[in-house]
Amino acid sequence: MNSYWHESVTSTEVERDSLNSDLDLDIAIVGAGYSGLWTAYYVKKLKPDARVAVIESNNVGFGASGRNGGWCSGFLPMTLSEIEKQHNRQAAIEMYSQSFATIDEIEKTLNSEKIDCDFHRGGTIHGATNAVQRSRVVEEVEELHSYGFSEDDSRLLTLEESRARINISGLFAASYTPHCATIHPKKLVLGLAKVVERMGVKIYENSRVTEINPRVIKLKNTKVRADVVVRATEGFTSLIKRHRRTLAPLYSYMVATEPLTKSQREEISWHNRETYHDARNMIIYVQITHDGRIAFGGRGAPYHFGSRVKPSYDNHDEIHQRIISSMHEVFPVTKDLEVTHRWGGPLGVPRDWQPSVNYDQRSGLASLGGYVGDGVAATNLAARTLAHLMVGDDHPLTTLPWVNHPSRKWEVEPLRYLGINGLLRLSNSMDKHEHDKGTVDKFRANILDRFI
Ligand SMILES: Cc1cc2nc3c(=O)[nH]c(=O)nc-3n(C[C@H](O)[C@H](O)[C@H](O)COP(=O)(O)OP(=O)(O)OC[C@H]3O[C@@H](n4cnc5c(N)ncnc54)[C@H](O)[C@@H]3O)c2cc1C
């Protein structure tokens, strides 16, 4: 893997102990990504004396937290109407309001804890490059407004306005929301680790947990007893005993270019570092980095049979090539730029595409995750929520609709393999149809709606 984030971290990485003997704790957290580290942070804030440790199979930020697209976004994988259908209108509004407010909470915490991760709040542009995409962009803004959110939360831009922000090739329509910032993902996760260590949390690296049970977790030669055990393992969850079907690991891939020249930057505009995505079915996501490179990501890679996760899957020539072609299409100026970095990693995808925060006081089992590709900010909200659940202080966050939301398990193989890869192919073919014909393929859209 050749991740730009990994290469551009300037601070020296700390060597940490691995766990070689049994341990007794109040709270044991499995996984040193944002979920695990934010959980440790907020628990220690609420209960400074709690004995908390984080146990990580590789090293801090090894997972998606160290290699994502750096979108710190208040948007969630489930829409307002989906939440309303399962709960009620007020719950949907509360969930989104808290999610939007999370960007402020993160900014405030980065400042107070002096974590430098190139945080820049430029908002997001959601673009449309054909008529079908335009109707999706408009519907998204209308939906937010119909739940009482205002033009300050999301609004349509004129083409002149959007071109003045980012000059996208072939743009039909666009909307803007301020609820997104760009970050350097690896700097954030490493900075967070240092902060929690200062607060007295011990982080063990190169310590793989093989089994999670009520109040005890097992490693190869040791075990940890704790009042609460938190699973924060996201895209790697399928590797833990009895969790093969909890979250499907779907891969997302990225490339980064060399820095744009001054004249290329002028041509593209893009002075306020907004993030950019468009309304195709197979998601793409883009940011311009602190040092002026385009970091462009995309989903749609095939799912691996048996929910396997392997280092060799972190690169995928065909998907990287597809992402580069999309980048050339969106920003023709990038055809003249060298692609200097390519990487990827697994996302954690629940069967109903809905993240959750879970805590069972009786068994002491807790978990957070299933963010699909929207976890950078959501991990903070999930961790804050979990911290309040664990200390039992009846905080309003503990009634958010994702608390103890049950997602059913994925199907057994080969159904899971056939189903997920079928849906991925379907999304791709729908994009092609929408691009070529400018209409929705209703038959395929209905199938997709029923399964995602
Ligand atoms: C390429 C890519 C781009 C993305 N882009 C964005 C984006 O722009 N915006 C956004 O919001 N989201 C994005 N995401 C998703 C986002 O990065 C994740 O949702 C978020 O980082 C999840 O954090 P986490 O701590 O839950 O999981 P992770 O960061 O994956 O951390 C889980 C940790 O648990 C450890 N672990 C797993 N199993 C065990 C075990 N058995 N024992 C011990 N440790 C274990 C892993 O090694 C890992 O370090 C992207 C993801 C990828 C892969």
Coordinates of C-alpha atoms and ligand atoms in Angstrom, one line a residue:
M1 CA 0.0 0.0 0.0
N2 CA 1.3 3.4 -1.0
S3 CA -0.9 5.8 1.0
Y4 CA -0.3 9.5 0.7
W5 CA -1.4 10.1 4.3
H6 CA 1.1 7.6 5.6
E7 CA 4.0 9.1 3.6
S8 CA 3.2 12.7 4.5
V9 CA 3.1 12.3 8.3
T10 CA 6.0 14.2 9.6
S11 CA 6.0 13.3 13.3
T12 CA 8.0 10.2 14.3
E13 CA 5.8 7.2 15.1
V14 CA 5.9 5.9 18.6
E15 CA 6.8 2.2 19.3
R16 CA 4.3 0.7 21.7
D17 CA 4.2 -2.4 23.8
S18 CA 2.3 -5.5 22.8
L19 CA 0.2 -7.3 25.4
N20 CA 2.1 -10.2 26.8
S21 CA 0.4 -10.9 30.1
D22 CA -3.2 -11.1 31.5
L23 CA -4.8 -7.8 32.4
D24 CA -7.7 -6.5 34.6
L25 CA -9.4 -3.3 33.4
D26 CA -12.6 -1.3 33.8
I27 CA -12.9 -0.8 30.0
A28 CA -11.1 -2.8 27.3
I29 CA -11.4 -1.4 23.8
V30 CA -10.5 -3.5 20.8
G31 CA -9.2 -1.4 17.9
A32 CA -7.1 1.7 17.7
G33 CA -8.9 3.7 15.0
Y34 CA -11.1 6.7 15.6
S35 CA -13.9 4.7 17.2
G36 CA -11.7 3.1 19.8
L37 CA -9.6 6.2 20.5
W38 CA -12.6 8.7 20.7
T39 CA -14.3 6.2 23.0
A40 CA -11.2 6.1 25.3
Y41 CA -11.1 9.9 25.1
Y42 CA -14.7 10.6 26.1
V43 CA -14.7 7.9 28.8
K44 CA -11.7 9.4 30.4
K45 CA -13.2 12.8 30.3
L46 CA -16.3 11.6 32.1
K47 CA -14.4 9.2 34.5
P48 CA -10.8 10.2 34.8
D49 CA -10.0 7.3 37.2
A50 CA -11.4 4.5 34.9
R51 CA -8.7 1.9 34.0
V52 CA -9.0 1.9 30.2
A53 CA -6.7 0.2 27.6
V54 CA -6.9 0.0 23.8
I55 CA -5.8 -3.3 22.2
E56 CA -4.8 -3.1 18.5
S57 CA -3.8 -6.0 16.2
N58 CA -1.5 -3.8 14.1
N59 CA -0.7 -0.3 15.0
V60 CA -2.6 2.9 15.7
G61 CA -4.5 4.0 12.6
F62 CA -3.7 0.9 10.6
G63 CA -7.4 0.6 9.6
A64 CA -9.6 3.0 7.7
S65 CA -8.9 5.8 10.2
G66 CA -5.3 6.1 8.9
R67 CA -6.1 5.9 5.2
N68 CA -9.5 7.4 4.4
G69 CA -10.6 10.3 2.1
G70 CA -10.3 12.8 4.9
W71 CA -13.9 14.0 4.6
C72 CA -15.1 14.9 8.1
S73 CA -18.7 15.1 7.1
G74 CA -22.0 15.5 9.1
F75 CA -23.9 13.4 6.6
L76 CA -24.8 9.8 7.4
P77 CA -25.3 6.6 5.4
M78 CA -29.0 6.6 6.2
T79 CA -31.3 9.4 5.1
L80 CA -33.7 11.4 7.3
S81 CA -36.7 9.6 5.8
E82 CA -35.2 6.2 6.4
I83 CA -34.7 7.1 10.1
E84 CA -38.2 8.5 10.3
K85 CA -39.7 5.3 8.8
Q86 CA -38.0 3.2 11.6
H87 CA -38.4 5.7 14.5
N88 CA -40.1 9.0 14.1
R89 CA -39.7 12.4 12.6
Q90 CA -38.2 14.0 15.7
A91 CA -35.7 11.2 16.1
A92 CA -34.5 11.7 12.5
I93 CA -34.1 15.5 13.0
E94 CA -32.2 14.9 16.3
M95 CA -29.9 12.4 14.6
Y96 CA -29.0 14.7 11.8
S97 CA -28.7 17.8 14.1
Q98 CA -26.3 16.0 16.3
S99 CA -24.4 14.7 13.4
F100 CA -24.0 18.2 11.9
A101 CA -23.0 19.6 15.4
T102 CA -20.3 16.9 15.5
I103 CA -18.1 18.9 13.1
D104 CA -18.1 21.7 15.6
E105 CA -17.3 19.3 18.5
I106 CA -14.4 17.9 16.5
E107 CA -13.0 21.3 15.6
K108 CA -13.3 22.4 19.2
T109 CA -11.5 19.3 20.5
L110 CA -8.7 19.5 18.0
N111 CA -8.1 23.1 19.1
S112 CA -8.3 22.4 22.9
E113 CA -6.1 19.2 22.6
K114 CA -3.8 20.8 20.1
I115 CA -4.2 18.1 17.5
D116 CA -2.9 19.4 14.2
C117 CA -4.5 17.4 11.3
D118 CA -4.9 20.1 8.7
F119 CA -8.6 20.6 9.6
H120 CA -10.2 23.0 7.3
R121 CA -13.9 23.6 7.1
G122 CA -14.6 24.3 3.5
G123 CA -18.0 22.5 3.2
T124 CA -19.0 20.1 0.5
I125 CA -20.2 20.5 -3.1
H126 CA -22.5 17.8 -4.3
G127 CA -22.5 17.8 -8.1
A128 CA -24.6 16.3 -10.9
T129 CA -23.2 15.5 -14.3
N130 CA -26.5 14.3 -15.9
A131 CA -30.2 14.9 -15.5
V132 CA -30.8 11.9 -13.2
Q133 CA -28.0 13.0 -10.9
R134 CA -29.5 16.5 -10.9
S135 CA -32.8 15.2 -9.6
R136 CA -31.0 13.4 -6.8
V137 CA -29.1 16.6 -5.8
V138 CA -32.3 18.6 -5.8
E139 CA -34.2 15.9 -3.8
E140 CA -31.5 15.7 -1.2
V141 CA -31.7 19.5 -0.5
E142 CA -35.5 19.4 -0.6
E143 CA -35.5 16.5 1.9
L144 CA -33.4 18.4 4.4
H145 CA -35.5 21.5 4.1
S146 CA -38.7 19.4 4.5
Y147 CA -37.3 18.3 8.0
G148 CA -36.8 22.0 9.0
F149 CA -33.1 22.3 8.0
S150 CA -32.4 25.6 6.3
E151 CA -30.5 27.1 3.4
D152 CA -27.6 27.5 5.9
D153 CA -27.5 23.7 6.1
S154 CA -27.8 22.9 2.4
R155 CA -28.6 24.9 -0.7
L156 CA -28.6 24.7 -4.4
L157 CA -25.9 26.6 -6.2
T158 CA -26.2 28.3 -9.6
L159 CA -23.7 26.9 -12.1
E160 CA -21.7 30.2 -11.8
E161 CA -21.5 29.9 -8.1
S162 CA -20.4 26.3 -8.2
R163 CA -17.8 27.0 -10.9
A164 CA -16.4 29.8 -8.8
R165 CA -15.8 27.3 -6.0
I166 CA -14.7 24.3 -8.1
N167 CA -14.5 24.1 -11.8
I168 CA -16.0 20.7 -12.5
S169 CA -16.2 19.5 -16.1
G170 CA -19.7 18.9 -17.5
L171 CA -21.6 20.0 -14.4
F172 CA -25.4 20.1 -14.7
A173 CA -26.3 21.3 -11.1
A174 CA -24.8 21.4 -7.6
S175 CA -25.6 21.9 -4.0
Y176 CA -23.5 23.2 -1.1
T177 CA -23.4 22.3 2.6
P178 CA -21.1 23.8 5.2
H179 CA -21.3 20.6 7.3
C180 CA -18.0 19.1 6.2
A181 CA -14.3 19.7 6.8
T182 CA -11.2 18.2 5.3
I183 CA -8.6 16.5 7.5
H184 CA -5.4 14.6 7.2
P185 CA -6.7 11.2 8.5
K186 CA -3.4 9.8 9.7
K187 CA -2.4 12.9 11.6
L188 CA -5.8 12.9 13.3
V189 CA -5.5 9.3 14.5
L190 CA -1.9 9.6 15.6
G191 CA -2.7 12.9 17.4
L192 CA -5.7 11.3 19.1
A193 CA -3.6 8.4 20.3
K194 CA -1.1 10.8 21.9
V195 CA -3.9 12.7 23.7
V196 CA -5.5 9.6 25.2
E197 CA -2.1 8.3 26.3
R198 CA -1.6 11.6 28.1
M199 CA -4.9 11.0 29.8
G200 CA -3.6 7.6 31.1
V201 CA -4.9 5.2 28.5
K202 CA -2.5 2.4 27.6
I203 CA -2.4 1.4 24.0
Y204 CA -1.1 -2.1 23.1
E205 CA -0.1 -2.7 19.5
N206 CA 0.6 -5.9 17.6
S207 CA -1.9 -7.6 19.9
R208 CA -4.7 -9.4 18.0
V209 CA -7.9 -10.2 19.8
T210 CA -9.3 -13.6 18.7
E211 CA -12.4 -13.7 20.7
I212 CA -14.7 -11.3 22.5
N213 CA -16.9 -12.6 25.3
P214 CA -18.8 -10.9 28.1
R215 CA -16.3 -9.3 30.4
V216 CA -13.3 -11.1 28.8
I217 CA -11.4 -10.9 25.6
K218 CA -8.9 -13.5 24.4
L219 CA -5.7 -13.1 22.6
K220 CA -3.4 -15.9 21.5
N221 CA -1.6 -16.3 24.8
T222 CA -3.3 -13.9 27.1
K223 CA -6.7 -12.6 28.2
V224 CA -8.1 -9.4 29.4
R225 CA -10.9 -9.2 32.0
A226 CA -12.9 -6.0 32.0
D227 CA -16.3 -4.7 33.2
V228 CA -17.0 -3.5 29.7
V229 CA -15.5 -4.8 26.4
V230 CA -15.8 -2.4 23.4
R231 CA -15.6 -3.8 19.9
A232 CA -14.3 -1.0 17.6
T233 CA -13.0 -3.2 14.7
E234 CA -15.1 -2.0 11.7
G235 CA -13.8 -3.4 8.4
F236 CA -11.9 -6.2 10.2
T237 CA -14.7 -7.4 12.4
S238 CA -15.3 -10.5 10.2
L239 CA -11.9 -11.9 11.3
I240 CA -13.1 -12.2 14.9
K241 CA -14.7 -15.5 16.1
R242 CA -18.5 -15.5 15.7
H243 CA -18.5 -12.1 13.9
R244 CA -18.0 -13.3 10.3
R245 CA -21.4 -12.1 9.3
T246 CA -21.7 -8.9 11.5
L247 CA -20.2 -6.4 9.1
A248 CA -19.2 -7.0 5.4
P249 CA -15.8 -5.7 4.5
L250 CA -16.3 -3.7 1.3
Y251 CA -13.2 -2.0 -0.1
S252 CA -12.8 1.6 -1.0
Y253 CA -9.8 2.8 -3.0
M254 CA -8.0 6.1 -3.5
V255 CA -5.3 7.8 -5.5
A256 CA -3.4 11.1 -5.0
T257 CA -1.7 13.2 -7.6
E258 CA 1.4 15.3 -7.4
P259 CA 0.6 18.9 -6.3
L260 CA -1.2 21.1 -8.9
T261 CA 0.8 23.9 -10.3
K262 CA -0.4 27.5 -9.7
S263 CA -2.0 27.7 -13.1
Q264 CA -3.7 24.3 -12.8
R265 CA -5.1 25.4 -9.5
E266 CA -6.3 28.6 -11.1
E267 CA -8.0 26.6 -13.9
I268 CA -9.8 24.4 -11.4
S269 CA -10.5 27.3 -9.0
W270 CA -11.0 25.5 -5.7
H271 CA -9.6 28.1 -3.3
N272 CA -11.6 27.1 -0.2
R273 CA -10.8 23.3 -0.2
E274 CA -14.4 22.2 -0.3
T275 CA -14.8 18.4 -0.6
Y276 CA -16.5 17.2 -3.8
H277 CA -18.7 14.2 -4.7
D278 CA -21.3 13.7 -7.4
A279 CA -24.7 11.9 -7.4
R280 CA -23.7 8.7 -9.3
N281 CA -24.7 5.4 -7.7
M282 CA -21.1 4.2 -7.3
I283 CA -19.7 6.8 -5.0
I284 CA -16.7 8.9 -5.7
Y285 CA -15.2 11.4 -3.2
V286 CA -12.6 14.0 -3.6
Q287 CA -10.6 16.5 -1.5
I288 CA -7.7 18.8 -2.3
T289 CA -5.0 18.3 0.2
H290 CA -3.2 20.9 2.3
D291 CA -0.3 20.8 -0.1
G292 CA -2.5 21.0 -3.2
R293 CA -2.8 17.4 -4.4
I294 CA -6.1 15.9 -5.6
A295 CA -7.0 12.9 -3.4
F296 CA -9.7 11.0 -5.3
G297 CA -11.5 7.9 -4.0
G298 CA -14.1 5.5 -5.2
R299 CA -16.1 2.5 -4.1
G300 CA -17.3 -0.4 -6.2
A301 CA -14.5 -3.0 -5.8
P302 CA -15.6 -6.6 -5.7
Y303 CA -16.4 -8.1 -2.3
H304 CA -14.1 -11.1 -1.4
F305 CA -15.7 -14.5 -0.7
G306 CA -16.1 -15.3 3.0
S307 CA -15.6 -11.6 4.1
R308 CA -11.9 -12.1 3.8
V309 CA -9.6 -9.1 4.6
K310 CA -6.0 -9.3 3.5
P311 CA -3.2 -6.8 3.0
S312 CA -3.0 -7.9 -0.7
Y313 CA -6.5 -6.5 -1.2
D314 CA -5.3 -2.9 -0.3
N315 CA -4.4 -2.4 -3.9
H316 CA -6.6 -3.1 -6.9
D317 CA -5.2 -2.2 -10.4
E318 CA -8.5 -2.3 -12.2
I319 CA -10.3 -0.2 -9.6
H320 CA -7.4 2.3 -9.3
Q321 CA -7.5 2.6 -13.1
R322 CA -11.2 3.2 -13.0
I323 CA -10.8 5.9 -10.3
I324 CA -8.1 7.6 -12.4
S325 CA -10.4 7.7 -15.4
S326 CA -13.2 9.2 -13.3
M327 CA -10.7 11.8 -12.0
H328 CA -9.7 12.7 -15.6
E329 CA -13.4 13.0 -16.5
V330 CA -14.2 15.3 -13.5
F331 CA -10.9 17.3 -13.6
P332 CA -9.5 17.1 -17.2
V333 CA -6.5 19.1 -15.9
T334 CA -5.3 16.0 -13.9
K335 CA -4.5 14.2 -17.2
D336 CA -1.2 16.2 -17.0
L337 CA -0.5 15.2 -13.4
E338 CA 1.4 12.2 -12.2
V339 CA -0.6 9.8 -9.9
T340 CA 1.9 9.5 -7.1
H341 CA 0.0 7.3 -4.6
R342 CA -2.6 4.5 -4.7
W343 CA -4.1 2.7 -1.7
G344 CA -7.3 1.3 -0.3
G345 CA -8.9 -0.4 2.7
P346 CA -12.0 -2.1 4.1
L347 CA -15.1 -0.3 5.2
G348 CA -17.5 -2.0 7.7
V349 CA -20.9 -2.4 6.1
P350 CA -24.0 -3.6 8.1
R351 CA -26.7 -5.6 6.4
D352 CA -29.1 -2.6 6.4
W353 CA -26.3 0.0 5.8
Q354 CA -27.1 1.6 9.2
P355 CA -24.4 2.3 11.8
S356 CA -25.1 1.7 15.4
V357 CA -23.8 2.2 19.0
N358 CA -24.5 -0.8 21.2
Y359 CA -24.2 -1.3 24.9
D360 CA -25.6 -4.1 27.1
Q361 CA -25.1 -3.4 30.7
R362 CA -25.8 -7.0 31.8
S363 CA -23.1 -8.6 29.6
G364 CA -20.8 -5.6 29.5
L365 CA -20.6 -6.0 25.7
A366 CA -20.4 -2.8 23.7
S367 CA -19.7 -1.9 20.1
L368 CA -19.8 1.0 17.7
G369 CA -19.5 1.1 13.9
G370 CA -20.9 0.0 10.6
Y371 CA -20.4 3.6 9.2
V372 CA -20.1 2.3 5.6
G373 CA -18.0 5.1 4.1
D374 CA -19.0 7.9 6.5
G375 CA -17.2 7.3 9.7
V376 CA -14.7 10.1 10.1
A377 CA -17.1 12.4 12.0
A378 CA -19.6 9.7 12.9
T379 CA -17.0 7.8 15.0
N380 CA -16.8 10.9 17.3
L381 CA -20.6 11.1 17.8
A382 CA -20.8 7.3 18.3
A383 CA -17.9 7.3 20.8
R384 CA -19.4 10.2 22.8
T385 CA -22.7 8.4 22.8
L386 CA -21.1 5.2 24.0
A387 CA -19.2 6.9 26.7
H388 CA -22.4 8.4 28.2
L389 CA -24.1 5.0 27.9
M390 CA -21.3 3.3 29.8
V391 CA -21.2 5.8 32.6
G392 CA -25.0 5.7 32.7
D393 CA -25.7 9.5 33.1
D394 CA -28.9 9.6 30.9
H395 CA -27.3 12.1 28.6
P396 CA -29.7 13.1 25.6
L397 CA -27.3 11.5 23.1
T398 CA -28.1 8.1 24.6
T399 CA -31.6 8.2 23.1
L400 CA -30.5 8.8 19.5
P401 CA -32.1 6.3 17.1
W402 CA -28.8 4.4 16.3
V403 CA -28.4 3.4 20.0
N404 CA -28.9 -0.4 20.2
H405 CA -30.2 -0.4 16.6
P406 CA -30.2 -4.1 15.5
S407 CA -28.9 -4.8 12.0
R408 CA -29.4 -8.4 11.0
K409 CA -26.5 -10.6 10.1
W410 CA -25.4 -10.9 6.5
E411 CA -26.4 -14.0 4.6
V412 CA -24.3 -17.1 4.6
E413 CA -22.0 -17.8 1.7
P414 CA -22.2 -18.1 -1.2
L415 CA -25.4 -16.0 -1.0
R416 CA -23.5 -13.1 0.5
Y417 CA -20.9 -13.2 -2.2
L418 CA -23.4 -13.4 -5.0
G419 CA -25.7 -10.8 -3.5
I420 CA -23.1 -8.1 -2.8
N421 CA -21.2 -8.5 -6.0
G422 CA -24.5 -8.5 -7.9
L423 CA -25.5 -5.2 -6.3
L424 CA -22.1 -3.7 -7.1
R425 CA -22.5 -4.6 -10.7
L426 CA -26.0 -3.3 -10.8
S427 CA -24.9 0.1 -9.4
N428 CA -22.2 0.4 -12.1
S429 CA -24.6 -0.5 -14.9
M430 CA -27.2 2.0 -13.6
D431 CA -24.5 4.7 -13.7
K432 CA -23.8 3.8 -17.3
H433 CA -27.5 3.8 -18.2
E434 CA -28.0 7.2 -16.5
H435 CA -25.0 8.7 -18.2
D436 CA -25.8 7.3 -21.7
K437 CA -29.6 7.8 -21.7
G438 CA -30.2 10.5 -19.1
T439 CA -33.0 8.5 -17.5
V440 CA -33.4 6.2 -14.4
D441 CA -33.5 2.5 -15.1
K442 CA -36.5 1.9 -12.8
F443 CA -36.3 -1.8 -12.8
R444 CA -32.7 -1.9 -11.6
A445 CA -33.3 1.1 -9.2
N446 CA -36.1 -0.9 -7.5
I447 CA -33.9 -3.9 -7.0
L448 CA -31.1 -1.7 -5.6
D449 CA -33.6 0.1 -3.2
R450 CA -34.9 -3.2 -1.8
F451 CA -31.4 -4.5 -0.9
I452 CA -29.5 -1.3 0.3
Ligands
LIG1 C1 -10.2 4.3 1.4 C2 -11.2 4.7 2.4 C3 -11.7 6.0 2.3 C4 -12.6 6.5 3.2 N1 -13.0 7.8 3.2 C5 -13.8 8.3 4.1 C6 -14.1 9.7 4.1 O1 -13.6 10.5 3.4 N2 -15.0 10.2 5.1 C7 -15.6 9.4 6.0 O2 -16.4 9.8 6.8 N3 -15.3 8.0 6.0 C8 -14.4 7.5 5.2 N4 -14.0 6.2 5.2 C9 -14.5 5.4 6.3 C10 -13.9 5.8 7.6 O3 -12.5 5.9 7.4 C11 -14.2 4.8 8.7 O4 -15.6 4.7 8.8 C12 -13.6 5.1 10.1 O5 -12.2 5.4 10.0 C13 -13.8 3.9 11.0 O6 -13.0 4.0 12.1 P1 -13.0 2.8 13.1 O7 -12.1 3.2 14.2 O8 -14.3 2.4 13.5 O9 -12.3 1.6 12.2 P2 -10.8 1.4 11.8 O10 -10.1 2.7 11.6 O11 -10.8 0.5 10.6 O12 -10.1 0.8 13.0 C14 -10.3 -0.5 13.4 C15 -9.1 -1.0 14.1 O13 -9.3 -2.2 14.8 C16 -8.2 -3.0 14.6 N5 -8.6 -4.4 14.8 C17 -9.5 -5.1 14.0 N6 -9.6 -6.3 14.4 C18 -8.9 -6.4 15.5 C19 -8.6 -7.5 16.5 N7 -9.2 -8.7 16.3 N8 -7.8 -7.3 17.5 C20 -7.2 -6.0 17.7 N9 -7.4 -5.0 16.9 C21 -8.2 -5.2 15.8 C22 -7.7 -2.7 13.2 O14 -6.3 -3.1 13.0 C23 -7.9 -1.2 13.1 O15 -6.8 -0.4 13.5 C24 -13.1 5.7 4.3 C25 -12.6 4.4 4.4 C26 -11.7 3.9 3.5 C27 -11.1 2.5 3.7

